[in-house]
Short mmCIF file of C-alpha atoms and ligand atoms in Angstrom, two decimals:
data_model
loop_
_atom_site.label_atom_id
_atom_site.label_comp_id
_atom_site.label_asym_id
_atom_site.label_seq_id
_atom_site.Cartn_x
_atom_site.Cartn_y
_atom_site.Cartn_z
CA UNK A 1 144.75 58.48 58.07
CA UNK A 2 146.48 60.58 55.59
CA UNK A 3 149.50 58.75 53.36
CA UNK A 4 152.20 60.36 51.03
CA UNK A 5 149.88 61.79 48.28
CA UNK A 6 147.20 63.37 50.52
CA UNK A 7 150.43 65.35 53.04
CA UNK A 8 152.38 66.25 50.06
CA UNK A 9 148.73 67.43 48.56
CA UNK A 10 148.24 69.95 51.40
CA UNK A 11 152.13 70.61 51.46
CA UNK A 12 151.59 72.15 47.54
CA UNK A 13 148.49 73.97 48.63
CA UNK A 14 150.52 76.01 51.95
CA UNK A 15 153.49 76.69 49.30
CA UNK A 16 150.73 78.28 47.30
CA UNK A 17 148.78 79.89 50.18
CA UNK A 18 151.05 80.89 53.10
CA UNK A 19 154.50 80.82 52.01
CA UNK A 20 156.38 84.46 52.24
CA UNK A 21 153.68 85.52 54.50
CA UNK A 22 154.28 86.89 58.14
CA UNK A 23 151.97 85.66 60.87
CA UNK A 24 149.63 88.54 62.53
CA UNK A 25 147.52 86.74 64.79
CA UNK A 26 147.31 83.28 66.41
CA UNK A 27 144.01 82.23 67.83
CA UNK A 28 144.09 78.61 70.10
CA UNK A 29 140.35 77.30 70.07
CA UNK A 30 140.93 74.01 71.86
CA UNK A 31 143.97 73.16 73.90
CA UNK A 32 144.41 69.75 72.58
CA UNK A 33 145.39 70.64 69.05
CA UNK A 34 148.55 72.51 70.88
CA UNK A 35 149.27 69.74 73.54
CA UNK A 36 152.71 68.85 71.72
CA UNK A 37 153.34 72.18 72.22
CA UNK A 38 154.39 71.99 75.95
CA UNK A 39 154.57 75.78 76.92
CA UNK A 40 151.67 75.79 75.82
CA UNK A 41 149.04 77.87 73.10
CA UNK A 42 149.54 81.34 74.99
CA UNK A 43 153.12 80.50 74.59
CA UNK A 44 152.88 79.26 71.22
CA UNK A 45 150.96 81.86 69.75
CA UNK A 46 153.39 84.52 71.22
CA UNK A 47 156.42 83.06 69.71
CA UNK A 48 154.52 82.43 66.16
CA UNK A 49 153.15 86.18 65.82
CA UNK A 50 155.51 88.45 63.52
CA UNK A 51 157.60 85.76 62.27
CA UNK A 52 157.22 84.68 58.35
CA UNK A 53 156.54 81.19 56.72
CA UNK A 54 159.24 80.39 54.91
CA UNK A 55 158.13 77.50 52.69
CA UNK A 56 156.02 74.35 53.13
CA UNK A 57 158.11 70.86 54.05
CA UNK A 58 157.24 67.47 54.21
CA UNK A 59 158.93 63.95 54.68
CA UNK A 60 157.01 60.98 54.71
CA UNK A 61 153.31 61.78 56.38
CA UNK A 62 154.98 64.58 58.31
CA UNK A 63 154.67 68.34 57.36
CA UNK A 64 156.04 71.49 58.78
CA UNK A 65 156.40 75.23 57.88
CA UNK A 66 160.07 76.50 58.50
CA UNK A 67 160.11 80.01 59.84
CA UNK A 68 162.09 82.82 59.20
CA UNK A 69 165.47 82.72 61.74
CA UNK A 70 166.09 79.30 60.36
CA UNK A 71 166.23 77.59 63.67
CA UNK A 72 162.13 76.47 64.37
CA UNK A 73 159.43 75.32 62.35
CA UNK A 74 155.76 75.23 62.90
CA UNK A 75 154.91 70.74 62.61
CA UNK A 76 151.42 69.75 61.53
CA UNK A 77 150.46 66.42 62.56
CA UNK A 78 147.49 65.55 60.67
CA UNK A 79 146.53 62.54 62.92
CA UNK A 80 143.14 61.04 61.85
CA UNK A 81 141.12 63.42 60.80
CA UNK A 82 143.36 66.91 60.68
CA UNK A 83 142.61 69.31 57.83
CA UNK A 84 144.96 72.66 57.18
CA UNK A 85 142.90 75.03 55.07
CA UNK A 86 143.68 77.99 53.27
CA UNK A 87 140.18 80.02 53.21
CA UNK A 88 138.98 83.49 52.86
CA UNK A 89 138.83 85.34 56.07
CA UNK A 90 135.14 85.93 56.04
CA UNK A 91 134.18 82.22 55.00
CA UNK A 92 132.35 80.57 58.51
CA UNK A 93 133.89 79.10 61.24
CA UNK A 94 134.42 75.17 60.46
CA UNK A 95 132.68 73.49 63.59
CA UNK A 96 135.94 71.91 64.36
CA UNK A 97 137.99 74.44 63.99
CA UNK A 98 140.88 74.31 66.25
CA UNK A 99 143.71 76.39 65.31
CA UNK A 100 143.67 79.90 63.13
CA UNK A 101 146.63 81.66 61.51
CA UNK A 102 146.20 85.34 60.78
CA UNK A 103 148.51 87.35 58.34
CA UNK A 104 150.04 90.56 58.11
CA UNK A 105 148.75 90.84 54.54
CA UNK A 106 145.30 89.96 55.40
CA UNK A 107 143.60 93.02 54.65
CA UNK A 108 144.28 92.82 50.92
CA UNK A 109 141.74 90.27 50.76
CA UNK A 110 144.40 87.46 51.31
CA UNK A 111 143.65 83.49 53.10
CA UNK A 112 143.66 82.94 56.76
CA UNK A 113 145.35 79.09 57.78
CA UNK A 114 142.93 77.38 59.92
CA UNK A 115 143.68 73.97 61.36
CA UNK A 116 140.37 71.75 61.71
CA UNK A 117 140.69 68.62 63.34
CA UNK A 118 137.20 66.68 64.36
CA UNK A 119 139.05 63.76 66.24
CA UNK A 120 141.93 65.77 67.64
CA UNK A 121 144.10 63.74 67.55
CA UNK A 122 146.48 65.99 65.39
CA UNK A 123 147.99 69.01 66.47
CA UNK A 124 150.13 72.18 65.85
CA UNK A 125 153.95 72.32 67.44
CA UNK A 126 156.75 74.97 67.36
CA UNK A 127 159.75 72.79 66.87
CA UNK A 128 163.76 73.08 66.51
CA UNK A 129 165.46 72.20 63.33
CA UNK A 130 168.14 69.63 63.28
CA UNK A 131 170.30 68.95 60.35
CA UNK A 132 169.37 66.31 58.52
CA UNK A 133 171.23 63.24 56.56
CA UNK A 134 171.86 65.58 54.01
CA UNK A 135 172.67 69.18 53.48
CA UNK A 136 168.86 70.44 55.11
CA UNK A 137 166.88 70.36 58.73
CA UNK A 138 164.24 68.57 60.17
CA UNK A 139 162.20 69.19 63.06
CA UNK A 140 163.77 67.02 65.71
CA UNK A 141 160.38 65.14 65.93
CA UNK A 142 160.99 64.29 62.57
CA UNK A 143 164.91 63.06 62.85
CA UNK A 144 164.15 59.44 63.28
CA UNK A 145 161.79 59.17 59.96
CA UNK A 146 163.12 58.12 56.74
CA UNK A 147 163.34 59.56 53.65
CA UNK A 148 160.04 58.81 50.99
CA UNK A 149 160.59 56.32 47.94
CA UNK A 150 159.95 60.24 45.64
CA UNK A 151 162.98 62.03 47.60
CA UNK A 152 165.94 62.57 45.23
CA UNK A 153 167.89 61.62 48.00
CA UNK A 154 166.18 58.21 48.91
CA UNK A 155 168.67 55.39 48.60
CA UNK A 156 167.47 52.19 46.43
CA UNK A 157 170.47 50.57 47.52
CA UNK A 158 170.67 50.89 51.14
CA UNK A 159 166.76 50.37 51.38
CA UNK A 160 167.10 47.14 49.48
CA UNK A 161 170.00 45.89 52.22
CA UNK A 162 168.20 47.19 55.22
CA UNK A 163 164.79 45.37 54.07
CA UNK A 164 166.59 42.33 54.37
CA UNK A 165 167.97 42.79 57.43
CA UNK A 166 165.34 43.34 58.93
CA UNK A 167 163.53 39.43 59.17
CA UNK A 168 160.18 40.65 58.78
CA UNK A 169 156.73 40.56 56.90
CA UNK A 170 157.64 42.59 53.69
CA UNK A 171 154.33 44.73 53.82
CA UNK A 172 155.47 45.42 58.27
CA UNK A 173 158.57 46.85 56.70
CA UNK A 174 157.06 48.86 53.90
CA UNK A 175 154.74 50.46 57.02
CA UNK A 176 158.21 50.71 59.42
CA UNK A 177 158.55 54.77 58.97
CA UNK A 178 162.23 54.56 60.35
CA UNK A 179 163.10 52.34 56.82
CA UNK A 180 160.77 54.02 53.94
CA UNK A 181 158.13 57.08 55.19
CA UNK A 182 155.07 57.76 53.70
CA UNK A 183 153.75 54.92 52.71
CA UNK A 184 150.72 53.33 54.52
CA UNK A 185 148.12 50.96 54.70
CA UNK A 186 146.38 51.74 51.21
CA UNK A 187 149.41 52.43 49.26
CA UNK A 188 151.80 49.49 50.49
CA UNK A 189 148.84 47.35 49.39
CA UNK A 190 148.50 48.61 45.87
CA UNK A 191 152.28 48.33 45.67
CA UNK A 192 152.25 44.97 46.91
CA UNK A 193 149.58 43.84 44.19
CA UNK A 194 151.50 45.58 41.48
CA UNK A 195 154.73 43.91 42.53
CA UNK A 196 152.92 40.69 42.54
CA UNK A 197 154.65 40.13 46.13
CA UNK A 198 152.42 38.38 48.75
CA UNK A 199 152.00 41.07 52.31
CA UNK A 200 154.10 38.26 54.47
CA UNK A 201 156.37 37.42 51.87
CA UNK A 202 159.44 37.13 54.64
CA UNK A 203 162.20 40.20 53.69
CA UNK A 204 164.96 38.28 53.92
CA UNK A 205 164.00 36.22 50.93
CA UNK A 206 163.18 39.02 48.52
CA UNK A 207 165.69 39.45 45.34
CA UNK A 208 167.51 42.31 44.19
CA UNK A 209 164.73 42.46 41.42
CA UNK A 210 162.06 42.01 43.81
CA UNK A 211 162.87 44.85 45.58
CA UNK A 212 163.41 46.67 42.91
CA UNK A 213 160.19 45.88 41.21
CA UNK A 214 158.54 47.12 44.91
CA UNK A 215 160.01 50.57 44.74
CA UNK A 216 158.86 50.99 41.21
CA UNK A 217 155.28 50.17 42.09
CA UNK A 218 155.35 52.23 45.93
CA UNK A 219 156.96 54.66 43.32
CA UNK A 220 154.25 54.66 40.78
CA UNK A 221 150.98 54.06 42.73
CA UNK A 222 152.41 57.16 45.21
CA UNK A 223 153.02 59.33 41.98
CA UNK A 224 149.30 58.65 40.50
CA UNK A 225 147.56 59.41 43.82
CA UNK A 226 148.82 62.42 43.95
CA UNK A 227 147.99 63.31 40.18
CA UNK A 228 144.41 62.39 41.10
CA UNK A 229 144.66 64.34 44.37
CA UNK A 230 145.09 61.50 46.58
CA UNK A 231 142.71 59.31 48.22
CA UNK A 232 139.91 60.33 50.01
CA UNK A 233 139.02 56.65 51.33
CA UNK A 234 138.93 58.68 55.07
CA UNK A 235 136.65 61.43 54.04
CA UNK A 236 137.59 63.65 56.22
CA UNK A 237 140.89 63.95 54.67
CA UNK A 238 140.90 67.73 52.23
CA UNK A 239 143.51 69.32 50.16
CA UNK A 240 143.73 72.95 51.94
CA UNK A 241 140.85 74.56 49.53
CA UNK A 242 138.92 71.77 50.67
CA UNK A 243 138.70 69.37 48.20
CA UNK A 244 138.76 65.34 48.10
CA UNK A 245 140.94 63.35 46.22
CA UNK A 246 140.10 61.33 43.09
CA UNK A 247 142.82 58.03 43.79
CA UNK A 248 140.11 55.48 45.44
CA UNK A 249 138.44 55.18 42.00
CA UNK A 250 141.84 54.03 41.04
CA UNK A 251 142.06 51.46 43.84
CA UNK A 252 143.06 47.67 42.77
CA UNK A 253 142.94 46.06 45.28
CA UNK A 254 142.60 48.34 48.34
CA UNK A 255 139.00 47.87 50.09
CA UNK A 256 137.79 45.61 47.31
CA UNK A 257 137.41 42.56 49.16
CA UNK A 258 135.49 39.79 46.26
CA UNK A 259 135.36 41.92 43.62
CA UNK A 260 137.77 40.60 40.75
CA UNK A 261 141.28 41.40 40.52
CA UNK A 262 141.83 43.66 37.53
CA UNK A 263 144.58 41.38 36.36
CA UNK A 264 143.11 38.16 36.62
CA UNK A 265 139.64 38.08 37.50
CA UNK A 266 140.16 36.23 41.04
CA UNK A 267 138.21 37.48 44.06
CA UNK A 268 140.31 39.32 45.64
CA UNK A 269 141.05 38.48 49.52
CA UNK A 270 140.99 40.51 52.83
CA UNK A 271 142.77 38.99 55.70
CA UNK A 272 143.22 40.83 59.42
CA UNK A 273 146.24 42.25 59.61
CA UNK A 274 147.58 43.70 62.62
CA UNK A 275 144.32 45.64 63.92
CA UNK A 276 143.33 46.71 60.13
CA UNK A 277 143.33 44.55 56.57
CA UNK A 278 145.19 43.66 54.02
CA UNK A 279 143.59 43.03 50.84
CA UNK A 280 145.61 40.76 47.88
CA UNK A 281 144.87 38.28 44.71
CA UNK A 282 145.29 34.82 46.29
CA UNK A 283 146.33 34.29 42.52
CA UNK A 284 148.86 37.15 41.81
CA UNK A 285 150.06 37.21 45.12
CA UNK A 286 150.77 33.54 46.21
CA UNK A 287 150.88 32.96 50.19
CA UNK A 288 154.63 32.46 50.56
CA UNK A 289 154.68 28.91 52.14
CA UNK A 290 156.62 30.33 55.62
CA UNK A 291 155.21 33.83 55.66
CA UNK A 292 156.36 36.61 58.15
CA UNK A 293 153.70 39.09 59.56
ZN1 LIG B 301 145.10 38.62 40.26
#
Protein backbone atom coordinates (compact mmCIF):
# COMPACT_ATOMS: atom_id res chain seq x y z
CA UNK A 1 0.00 0.00 0.00
CA UNK A 2 1.29 3.32 -0.95
CA UNK A 3 2.35 5.88 2.17
CA UNK A 4 3.17 9.71 2.07
CA UNK A 5 6.41 9.59 -0.05
CA UNK A 6 5.24 7.18 -2.80
CA UNK A 7 1.41 9.58 -3.31
CA UNK A 8 3.22 12.77 -3.06
CA UNK A 9 5.89 10.96 -5.62
CA UNK A 10 3.17 10.46 -8.28
CA UNK A 11 1.48 13.84 -7.16
CA UNK A 12 5.06 15.69 -8.52
CA UNK A 13 5.07 13.53 -11.59
CA UNK A 14 0.98 14.65 -12.74
CA UNK A 15 2.12 18.43 -11.86
CA UNK A 16 4.82 17.72 -14.37
CA UNK A 17 2.78 15.65 -16.86
CA UNK A 18 -0.91 16.69 -16.95
CA UNK A 19 -1.29 19.88 -15.29
CA UNK A 20 -2.72 22.85 -17.73
CA UNK A 21 -3.83 20.20 -20.02
CA UNK A 22 -7.56 19.76 -21.23
CA UNK A 23 -8.95 16.24 -21.33
CA UNK A 24 -9.89 14.90 -25.04
CA UNK A 25 -10.87 11.50 -24.51
CA UNK A 26 -11.81 9.19 -21.61
CA UNK A 27 -11.65 5.49 -22.23
CA UNK A 28 -13.27 3.08 -19.10
CA UNK A 29 -11.58 -0.48 -19.57
CA UNK A 30 -13.01 -2.15 -16.49
CA UNK A 31 -15.97 -0.91 -14.53
CA UNK A 32 -14.50 -1.47 -11.19
CA UNK A 33 -11.80 1.15 -11.32
CA UNK A 34 -14.97 3.74 -11.72
CA UNK A 35 -17.31 2.03 -9.10
CA UNK A 36 -16.91 5.17 -6.67
CA UNK A 37 -18.05 6.89 -9.40
CA UNK A 38 -21.83 6.11 -9.01
CA UNK A 39 -23.27 7.47 -12.39
CA UNK A 40 -21.12 5.59 -13.60
CA UNK A 41 -17.87 5.50 -16.45
CA UNK A 42 -20.24 6.59 -19.46
CA UNK A 43 -21.19 9.28 -17.10
CA UNK A 44 -17.87 9.96 -15.88
CA UNK A 45 -16.11 10.13 -18.96
CA UNK A 46 -18.76 12.61 -20.36
CA UNK A 47 -18.41 15.06 -17.62
CA UNK A 48 -14.35 14.73 -17.65
CA UNK A 49 -13.98 15.37 -21.60
CA UNK A 50 -13.13 19.18 -22.43
CA UNK A 51 -12.48 20.24 -19.02
CA UNK A 52 -8.62 21.09 -17.96
CA UNK A 53 -6.43 19.72 -15.03
CA UNK A 54 -5.76 22.31 -13.01
CA UNK A 55 -2.92 21.10 -10.77
CA UNK A 56 -2.07 17.87 -8.91
CA UNK A 57 -3.28 17.69 -4.92
CA UNK A 58 -2.64 15.48 -2.28
CA UNK A 59 -3.29 15.14 1.59
CA UNK A 60 -2.16 12.31 3.40
CA UNK A 61 -2.31 8.99 0.94
CA UNK A 62 -5.09 10.73 -0.96
CA UNK A 63 -4.59 12.48 -4.40
CA UNK A 64 -6.84 14.33 -6.71
CA UNK A 65 -6.65 16.59 -9.83
CA UNK A 66 -8.84 19.83 -9.40
CA UNK A 67 -10.53 20.81 -12.61
CA UNK A 68 -11.10 23.86 -14.20
CA UNK A 69 -14.74 25.48 -12.79
CA UNK A 70 -13.29 25.09 -9.37
CA UNK A 71 -16.13 23.10 -7.99
CA UNK A 72 -14.99 19.04 -8.84
CA UNK A 73 -11.92 17.21 -8.87
CA UNK A 74 -10.95 14.00 -10.45
CA UNK A 75 -9.77 11.52 -6.79
CA UNK A 76 -7.26 8.74 -7.37
CA UNK A 77 -7.39 6.12 -4.88
CA UNK A 78 -4.37 4.14 -5.29
CA UNK A 79 -5.64 1.15 -3.17
CA UNK A 80 -3.12 -1.77 -3.25
CA UNK A 81 -1.68 -1.94 -6.20
CA UNK A 82 -2.91 1.40 -8.33
CA UNK A 83 -0.33 3.00 -10.62
CA UNK A 84 -1.12 6.59 -12.54
CA UNK A 85 1.31 6.81 -15.43
CA UNK A 86 2.25 9.45 -17.61
CA UNK A 87 3.44 7.54 -20.97
CA UNK A 88 3.78 8.19 -24.58
CA UNK A 89 0.69 7.53 -26.52
CA UNK A 90 2.11 4.83 -28.67
CA UNK A 91 3.92 2.90 -25.71
CA UNK A 92 1.68 -0.73 -25.27
CA UNK A 93 -1.22 -1.24 -23.45
CA UNK A 94 -0.21 -2.17 -19.65
CA UNK A 95 -2.15 -5.58 -19.12
CA UNK A 96 -3.94 -3.96 -16.32
CA UNK A 97 -4.75 -1.08 -17.65
CA UNK A 98 -7.94 0.26 -16.41
CA UNK A 99 -8.48 3.81 -16.96
CA UNK A 100 -6.94 6.18 -19.98
CA UNK A 101 -6.89 9.98 -20.14
CA UNK A 102 -6.53 11.50 -23.58
CA UNK A 103 -5.50 15.23 -24.19
CA UNK A 104 -6.32 17.93 -26.38
CA UNK A 105 -2.59 18.48 -26.97
CA UNK A 106 -1.88 14.98 -27.75
CA UNK A 107 -0.92 15.23 -31.19
CA UNK A 108 2.22 17.24 -30.46
CA UNK A 109 3.71 14.17 -29.30
CA UNK A 110 2.52 14.89 -25.64
CA UNK A 111 1.71 11.85 -22.54
CA UNK A 112 -1.55 10.10 -22.28
CA UNK A 113 -2.65 9.40 -18.17
CA UNK A 114 -3.41 5.83 -17.84
CA UNK A 115 -4.57 4.39 -14.55
CA UNK A 116 -3.28 0.63 -14.04
CA UNK A 117 -4.48 -1.13 -11.21
CA UNK A 118 -3.76 -5.18 -11.08
CA UNK A 119 -5.83 -5.71 -7.78
CA UNK A 120 -8.51 -3.12 -8.39
CA UNK A 121 -9.03 -2.21 -5.62
CA UNK A 122 -8.31 1.56 -6.44
CA UNK A 123 -10.28 3.62 -8.54
CA UNK A 124 -10.98 6.94 -10.40
CA UNK A 125 -13.97 9.42 -8.95
CA UNK A 126 -15.36 12.84 -10.08
CA UNK A 127 -15.83 14.52 -6.76
CA UNK A 128 -17.14 18.01 -5.24
CA UNK A 129 -14.82 20.32 -3.48
CA UNK A 130 -15.51 21.40 0.00
CA UNK A 131 -13.61 24.06 1.75
CA UNK A 132 -11.24 22.95 3.83
CA UNK A 133 -9.81 23.95 7.52
CA UNK A 134 -8.05 26.50 5.88
CA UNK A 135 -8.36 28.91 3.04
CA UNK A 136 -8.48 25.71 0.13
CA UNK A 137 -10.97 22.59 -0.91
CA UNK A 138 -10.99 19.10 -0.57
CA UNK A 139 -12.88 16.53 -2.21
CA UNK A 140 -15.63 15.77 0.24
CA UNK A 141 -14.23 12.15 0.42
CA UNK A 142 -11.31 13.66 1.67
CA UNK A 143 -12.97 16.18 4.49
CA UNK A 144 -12.59 13.85 7.36
CA UNK A 145 -8.60 13.21 6.78
CA UNK A 146 -6.07 15.16 8.51
CA UNK A 147 -3.54 17.23 7.53
CA UNK A 148 0.29 15.36 6.92
CA UNK A 149 3.16 16.00 9.59
CA UNK A 150 4.99 18.11 5.95
CA UNK A 151 1.77 20.51 5.56
CA UNK A 152 2.67 24.10 6.54
CA UNK A 153 -0.49 24.11 8.07
CA UNK A 154 -0.20 20.91 10.30
CA UNK A 155 -0.54 21.83 13.94
CA UNK A 156 2.32 20.40 16.42
CA UNK A 157 0.35 21.67 19.12
CA UNK A 158 -3.06 20.46 18.69
CA UNK A 159 -1.66 17.00 17.41
CA UNK A 160 0.36 16.69 20.58
CA UNK A 161 -3.12 17.35 22.79
CA UNK A 162 -5.30 15.22 20.64
CA UNK A 163 -2.66 12.17 20.84
CA UNK A 164 -3.26 12.20 24.34
CA UNK A 165 -6.64 12.24 24.33
CA UNK A 166 -7.03 9.73 22.58
CA UNK A 167 -6.02 6.51 25.26
CA UNK A 168 -4.48 4.50 22.72
CA UNK A 169 -1.39 2.47 21.40
CA UNK A 170 0.90 5.39 20.19
CA UNK A 171 1.82 3.59 16.81
CA UNK A 172 -2.77 2.96 16.41
CA UNK A 173 -2.77 6.71 16.60
CA UNK A 174 0.13 7.52 14.31
CA UNK A 175 -1.99 5.04 11.66
CA UNK A 176 -5.59 6.95 12.80
CA UNK A 177 -5.84 9.14 9.35
CA UNK A 178 -8.53 11.43 11.07
CA UNK A 179 -5.39 12.65 13.68
CA UNK A 180 -2.06 12.69 11.34
CA UNK A 181 -2.54 11.35 7.35
CA UNK A 182 -0.06 9.80 5.48
CA UNK A 183 1.74 7.94 7.51
CA UNK A 184 1.51 4.07 7.47
CA UNK A 185 2.70 0.89 8.44
CA UNK A 186 6.45 1.28 7.21
CA UNK A 187 6.92 4.81 8.06
CA UNK A 188 5.24 4.97 11.66
CA UNK A 189 7.69 2.13 12.34
CA UNK A 190 10.86 3.86 11.29
CA UNK A 191 9.57 6.86 13.23
CA UNK A 192 8.89 4.88 16.14
CA UNK A 193 12.57 3.38 16.15
CA UNK A 194 14.05 6.79 15.62
CA UNK A 195 12.02 8.24 18.47
CA UNK A 196 13.15 5.41 20.55
CA UNK A 197 9.27 5.07 21.58
CA UNK A 198 8.01 1.45 21.99
CA UNK A 199 4.60 0.78 19.16
CA UNK A 200 2.16 0.37 22.46
CA UNK A 201 3.72 2.92 24.38
CA UNK A 202 0.02 4.12 25.82
CA UNK A 203 -0.62 8.04 24.34
CA UNK A 204 -1.67 9.34 27.27
CA UNK A 205 1.69 8.93 28.89
CA UNK A 206 3.84 10.46 26.18
CA UNK A 207 5.68 13.99 27.11
CA UNK A 208 5.62 17.15 25.43
CA UNK A 209 9.23 16.12 24.26
CA UNK A 210 8.18 12.79 23.32
CA UNK A 211 5.88 13.92 21.01
CA UNK A 212 7.85 16.24 19.81
CA UNK A 213 10.78 14.02 19.21
CA UNK A 214 7.92 11.68 17.12
CA UNK A 215 7.04 14.40 14.69
CA UNK A 216 10.65 15.12 14.05
CA UNK A 217 11.39 11.54 13.14
CA UNK A 218 7.60 10.88 11.08
CA UNK A 219 9.01 14.29 9.78
CA UNK A 220 12.40 13.17 8.75
CA UNK A 221 12.02 9.48 7.72
CA UNK A 222 8.79 10.91 5.41
CA UNK A 223 11.20 13.67 3.95
CA UNK A 224 14.11 11.01 3.01
CA UNK A 225 11.70 8.56 1.35
CA UNK A 226 10.68 10.80 -0.80
CA UNK A 227 14.32 12.07 -1.72
CA UNK A 228 15.03 8.42 -2.53
CA UNK A 229 11.71 8.10 -4.38
CA UNK A 230 9.91 6.32 -1.80
CA UNK A 231 9.65 2.80 -1.00
CA UNK A 232 9.01 0.23 -3.26
CA UNK A 233 8.64 -2.60 -0.44
CA UNK A 234 5.01 -3.35 -2.55
CA UNK A 235 6.51 -3.59 -5.95
CA UNK A 236 3.86 -2.78 -7.67
CA UNK A 237 3.91 0.64 -6.37
CA UNK A 238 5.64 3.27 -9.59
CA UNK A 239 6.27 6.91 -9.72
CA UNK A 240 4.10 7.89 -13.00
CA UNK A 241 7.22 7.27 -15.55
CA UNK A 242 7.32 4.06 -13.98
CA UNK A 243 9.96 3.87 -11.77
CA UNK A 244 10.55 2.24 -8.12
CA UNK A 245 11.65 3.92 -5.26
CA UNK A 246 15.08 3.68 -3.61
CA UNK A 247 13.79 4.17 0.49
CA UNK A 248 13.70 0.22 1.47
CA UNK A 249 17.54 0.18 1.23
CA UNK A 250 17.20 2.82 3.82
CA UNK A 251 14.90 0.73 6.04
CA UNK A 252 15.96 0.36 9.94
CA UNK A 253 13.95 -1.46 11.17
CA UNK A 254 11.01 -2.03 8.77
CA UNK A 255 10.92 -5.84 7.48
CA UNK A 256 14.22 -6.63 9.16
CA UNK A 257 13.08 -9.01 11.60
CA UNK A 258 16.83 -10.53 13.42
CA UNK A 259 19.01 -8.63 11.64
CA UNK A 260 20.83 -6.07 14.06
CA UNK A 261 19.53 -2.81 14.91
CA UNK A 262 21.73 -0.16 13.33
CA UNK A 263 22.00 1.56 16.66
CA UNK A 264 22.76 -1.11 18.88
CA UNK A 265 23.36 -4.30 17.36
CA UNK A 266 20.18 -6.13 19.01
CA UNK A 267 18.05 -8.42 16.84
CA UNK A 268 15.54 -6.60 16.01
CA UNK A 269 11.83 -7.97 16.83
CA UNK A 270 8.58 -8.52 14.77
CA UNK A 271 5.47 -8.93 16.72
CA UNK A 272 1.67 -9.33 15.03
CA UNK A 273 0.11 -6.37 15.08
CA UNK A 274 -3.34 -5.92 14.18
CA UNK A 275 -3.48 -8.25 10.91
CA UNK A 276 0.22 -7.02 9.77
CA UNK A 277 3.73 -6.46 11.94
CA UNK A 278 5.43 -4.30 13.73
CA UNK A 279 9.03 -4.53 13.79
CA UNK A 280 11.21 -2.65 16.92
CA UNK A 281 14.70 -2.99 19.02
CA UNK A 282 13.55 -4.79 22.19
CA UNK A 283 16.63 -2.61 23.37
CA UNK A 284 15.89 0.93 21.98
CA UNK A 285 12.39 0.55 22.24
CA UNK A 286 11.60 -0.90 25.76
CA UNK A 287 8.02 -2.70 26.07
CA UNK A 288 6.25 -0.05 28.14
CA UNK A 289 5.26 -2.18 31.24
CA UNK A 290 1.15 -1.46 30.59
CA UNK A 291 1.22 -1.12 26.84
CA UNK A 292 -1.87 -0.03 24.69
CA UNK A 293 -2.40 -1.70 21.21
ZN1 LIG B 1 18.61 -0.82 19.10
Amino acid sequence: MPELPEVEVVRQGLARGVAGRRIAAVEVGHPRAVRRHLAGGADLAGRLVGRTVLAASRRGKFLWLPLDGDDEALLAHLGMSGQLLVVPADKPDETHLRVRLRFADQHRGGRELRFVDQRTFGGLALEPLVPDDGDGHVPAAVAHIARDPLDPRFDDAGFAAALRRRRTGVKRALLDQTLVSGVGNIYADESLWRARLHYARPTETLTRPEVARLLEAVRAVLVESLAAGGTSFDALYVSTEGVSGLFERELAVYGRAGEPCPRCGTPIRRDAFTNRSSYSCPRCQPRPRRGRW
